[in-house]
PDB file of C-alpha atoms in Angstrom:
ATOM      1  CA  MET Q   1     116.019   1.850 -40.380  1.00 45.00           C
ATOM      2  CA  MET Q   2     115.458   1.730 -43.428  1.00 47.00           C
ATOM      3  CA  GLU Q   3     111.774   1.870 -43.957  1.00 50.00           C
ATOM      4  CA  GLU Q   4     110.029  -0.237 -46.634  1.00 55.00           C
ATOM      5  CA  ALA Q   5     109.256   1.379 -49.840  1.00 55.00           C
ATOM      6  CA  PRO Q   6     105.266   1.572 -51.373  1.00 56.00           C
ATOM      7  CA  PRO Q   7     105.490  -1.122 -53.291  1.00 60.00           C
ATOM      8  CA  ALA Q   8     104.613  -1.163 -57.290  1.00 60.00           C
ATOM      9  CA  ALA Q   9     101.602  -3.261 -56.708  1.00 69.00           C
ATOM     10  CA  TRP Q  10     100.571  -4.933 -53.730  1.00 67.00           C
ATOM     11  CA  PRO Q  11     100.514  -8.732 -53.125  1.00 70.00           C
ATOM     12  CA  TYR Q  12      96.376  -8.284 -52.833  1.00 72.00           C
ATOM     13  CA  GLU Q  13      93.417  -6.968 -53.906  1.00 75.00           C
ATOM     14  CA  THR Q  14      92.858  -3.146 -53.314  1.00 71.00           C
ATOM     15  CA  ASP Q  15      90.641  -0.435 -53.905  1.00 72.00           C
ATOM     16  CA  SER Q  16      91.817   3.169 -54.346  1.00 69.00           C
ATOM     17  CA  GLY Q  17      89.686   4.022 -51.718  1.00 68.00           C
ATOM     18  CA  ASP Q  18      92.405   1.965 -49.500  1.00 65.00           C
ATOM     19  CA  HIS Q  19      95.351   4.130 -49.836  1.00 67.00           C
ATOM     20  CA  PHE Q  20      95.545   7.416 -47.925  1.00 74.00           C
ATOM     21  CA  GLU Q  21      97.932   8.197 -45.265  1.00 84.00           C
ATOM     22  CA  THR Q  22      96.748   9.346 -41.838  1.00 90.00           C
ATOM     23  CA  PRO Q  23      98.612  12.703 -41.173  1.00 92.00           C
ATOM     24  CA  ALA Q  24     101.317  13.563 -37.989  1.00 94.00           C
ATOM     25  CA  GLU Q  25      98.398  15.204 -35.869  1.00 96.00           C
ATOM     26  CA  ALA Q  26      96.627  11.709 -35.660  1.00 95.00           C
ATOM     27  CA  TYR Q  27      98.728  10.102 -34.114  1.00 96.00           C
ATOM     28  CA  GLU Q  28     100.027  12.712 -31.928  1.00 96.00           C
ATOM     29  CA  ASP Q  29      96.305  12.299 -30.574  1.00 97.00           C
ATOM     30  CA  ILE Q  30      96.097   9.413 -29.526  1.00 97.00           C
ATOM     31  CA  ALA Q  31     100.169   9.694 -28.011  1.00 97.00           C
ATOM     32  CA  PRO Q  32      98.652  10.551 -24.533  1.00 97.00           C
ATOM     33  CA  LEU Q  33      96.715   6.867 -24.738  1.00 97.00           C
ATOM     34  CA  LEU Q  34      99.660   4.651 -26.269  1.00 97.00           C
ATOM     35  CA  ARG Q  35     101.531   5.877 -23.253  1.00 96.00           C
ATOM     36  CA  VAL Q  36      98.533   4.690 -20.656  1.00 96.00           C
ATOM     37  CA  LEU Q  37      98.340   1.393 -22.387  1.00 96.00           C
ATOM     38  CA  ALA Q  38     102.573   1.403 -22.195  1.00 96.00           C
ATOM     39  CA  LYS Q  39     102.769   2.190 -18.738  1.00 95.00           C
ATOM     40  CA  ASP Q  40      99.800  -0.791 -17.967  1.00 95.00           C
ATOM     41  CA  LYS Q  41     101.510  -3.213 -19.390  1.00 94.00           C
ATOM     42  CA  ALA Q  42     104.840  -2.527 -17.985  1.00 94.00           C
ATOM     43  CA  THR Q  43     103.204  -2.854 -14.079  1.00 93.00           C
ATOM     44  CA  ARG Q  44     100.942  -5.597 -15.145  1.00 93.00           C
ATOM     45  CA  ARG Q  45     105.048  -7.457 -16.619  1.00 91.00           C
ATOM     46  CA  GLY Q  46     107.101  -6.337 -14.329  1.00 92.00           C
ATOM     47  CA  ILE Q  47     108.785  -4.060 -17.224  1.00 89.00           C
ATOM     48  CA  PRO Q  48     110.729  -1.096 -15.046  1.00 90.00           C
ATOM     49  CA  ILE Q  49     108.410   2.136 -15.896  1.00 90.00           C
ATOM     50  CA  GLN Q  50     111.154   4.117 -18.536  1.00 90.00           C
ATOM     51  CA  ASP Q  51     110.995   1.656 -20.679  1.00 90.00           C
ATOM     52  CA  ALA Q  52     106.824   1.389 -21.215  1.00 93.00           C
ATOM     53  CA  GLN Q  53     106.511   3.029 -24.532  1.00 93.00           C
ATOM     54  CA  ALA Q  54     109.642   1.485 -25.828  1.00 94.00           C
ATOM     55  CA  SER Q  55     108.756  -1.985 -24.918  1.00 94.00           C
ATOM     56  CA  LEU Q  56     104.862  -1.428 -26.455  1.00 96.00           C
ATOM     57  CA  ARG Q  57     104.032  -4.148 -29.608  1.00 97.00           C
ATOM     58  CA  ILE Q  58     101.889  -1.896 -31.900  1.00 98.00           C
ATOM     59  CA  TYR Q  59     101.020  -3.533 -35.133  1.00 97.00           C
ATOM     60  CA  ASP Q  60      98.495  -1.411 -38.650  1.00 96.00           C
ATOM     61  CA  PRO Q  61      98.394  -3.729 -40.701  1.00 93.00           C
ATOM     62  CA  TYR Q  62      97.165  -1.663 -43.691  1.00 89.00           C
ATOM     63  CA  PHE Q  63     100.150  -0.724 -45.026  1.00 87.00           C
ATOM     64  CA  CYS Q  64      99.485   2.010 -47.329  1.00 83.00           C
ATOM     65  CA  THR Q  65     103.347   3.285 -48.333  1.00 83.00           C
ATOM     66  CA  GLY Q  66     104.613   2.584 -45.128  1.00 87.00           C
ATOM     67  CA  GLY Q  67     104.462   5.714 -43.307  1.00 91.00           C
ATOM     68  CA  ALA Q  68     102.773   4.584 -40.092  1.00 93.00           C
ATOM     69  CA  LYS Q  69     106.182   2.916 -38.682  1.00 95.00           C
ATOM     70  CA  ARG Q  70     108.138   6.505 -39.678  1.00 94.00           C
ATOM     71  CA  LEU Q  71     105.522   8.336 -37.245  1.00 96.00           C
ATOM     72  CA  LEU Q  72     105.354   6.388 -34.960  1.00 96.00           C
ATOM     73  CA  GLU Q  73     108.332   5.262 -34.760  1.00 96.00           C
ATOM     74  CA  GLY Q  74     108.933   9.753 -34.326  1.00 95.00           C
ATOM     75  CA  ILE Q  75     106.312   9.832 -31.447  1.00 96.00           C
ATOM     76  CA  GLY Q  76     108.316   7.223 -29.347  1.00 95.00           C
ATOM     77  CA  PHE Q  77     106.678   4.157 -30.287  1.00 97.00           C
ATOM     78  CA  PRO Q  78     110.223   1.928 -32.376  1.00 97.00           C
ATOM     79  CA  LYS Q  79     108.042  -0.936 -31.742  1.00 97.00           C
ATOM     80  CA  VAL Q  80     105.965  -1.216 -35.119  1.00 97.00           C
ATOM     81  CA  ILE Q  81     105.094  -3.570 -36.827  1.00 97.00           C
ATOM     82  CA  HIS Q  82     104.043  -2.149 -40.501  1.00 95.00           C
ATOM     83  CA  ARG Q  83     103.947  -4.640 -43.334  1.00 92.00           C
ATOM     84  CA  CYS Q  84     102.973  -4.838 -46.638  1.00 89.00           C
ATOM     85  CA  ARG Q  85     100.904  -8.409 -46.022  1.00 91.00           C
ATOM     86  CA  ASP Q  86      97.364  -8.899 -47.172  1.00 91.00           C
ATOM     87  CA  PHE Q  87      96.015  -8.552 -43.384  1.00 92.00           C
ATOM     88  CA  TYR Q  88      93.014 -10.526 -43.915  1.00 92.00           C
ATOM     89  CA  HIS Q  89      94.977 -13.796 -45.450  1.00 94.00           C
ATOM     90  CA  ASP Q  90      96.281 -13.144 -42.473  1.00 96.00           C
ATOM     91  CA  VAL Q  91      93.512 -13.454 -40.086  1.00 96.00           C
ATOM     92  CA  GLU Q  92      92.655 -16.475 -42.071  1.00 97.00           C
ATOM     93  CA  ASN Q  93      95.268 -18.204 -41.247  1.00 97.00           C
ATOM     94  CA  GLY Q  94      96.014 -17.433 -38.255  1.00 97.00           C
ATOM     95  CA  MET Q  95      99.438 -15.468 -39.270  1.00 96.00           C
ATOM     96  CA  LEU Q  96      99.867 -12.170 -37.369  1.00 97.00           C
ATOM     97  CA  PRO Q  97     102.099 -11.059 -35.437  1.00 97.00           C
ATOM     98  CA  LYS Q  98     102.183 -10.012 -31.384  1.00 97.00           C
ATOM     99  CA  PHE Q  99     101.487  -7.480 -30.676  1.00 97.00           C
ATOM    100  CA  ASP Q 100     100.181  -5.700 -27.769  1.00 96.00           C
ATOM    101  CA  VAL Q 101      97.986  -2.896 -29.468  1.00 97.00           C
ATOM    102  CA  LEU Q 102      96.414  -2.984 -32.916  1.00 97.00           C
ATOM    103  CA  VAL Q 103      96.224   1.041 -34.447  1.00 95.00           C
ATOM    104  CA  THR Q 104      94.822   2.022 -37.247  1.00 90.00           C
ATOM    105  CA  ASN Q 105      93.843   4.896 -39.343  1.00 86.00           C
ATOM    106  CA  PRO Q 106      93.537   7.527 -36.171  1.00 77.00           C
TER     107      PRO Q 106
END
């Protein structure tokens, strides 16, 4: 799967404080909670428990350089929505993707 590269210029206003990637350790810290959420979703929707993590849709709306997708996939969560978009514009215009859990900068 091809990782999205950081843009030369973001298509929305940014602040220098917006561009710090979350370290892998932070995602490892929340992985047990994400697994619980995945199992709960699977149970409620009749999805086999062994497919629980693969079915959890995680949304991180703050792109930075795109590392969150790679890190979450690396700990077993393949359905990660992490795009270079203006989150606030998407909220205002009802353009959010379908997701099960929103995670950003844990």
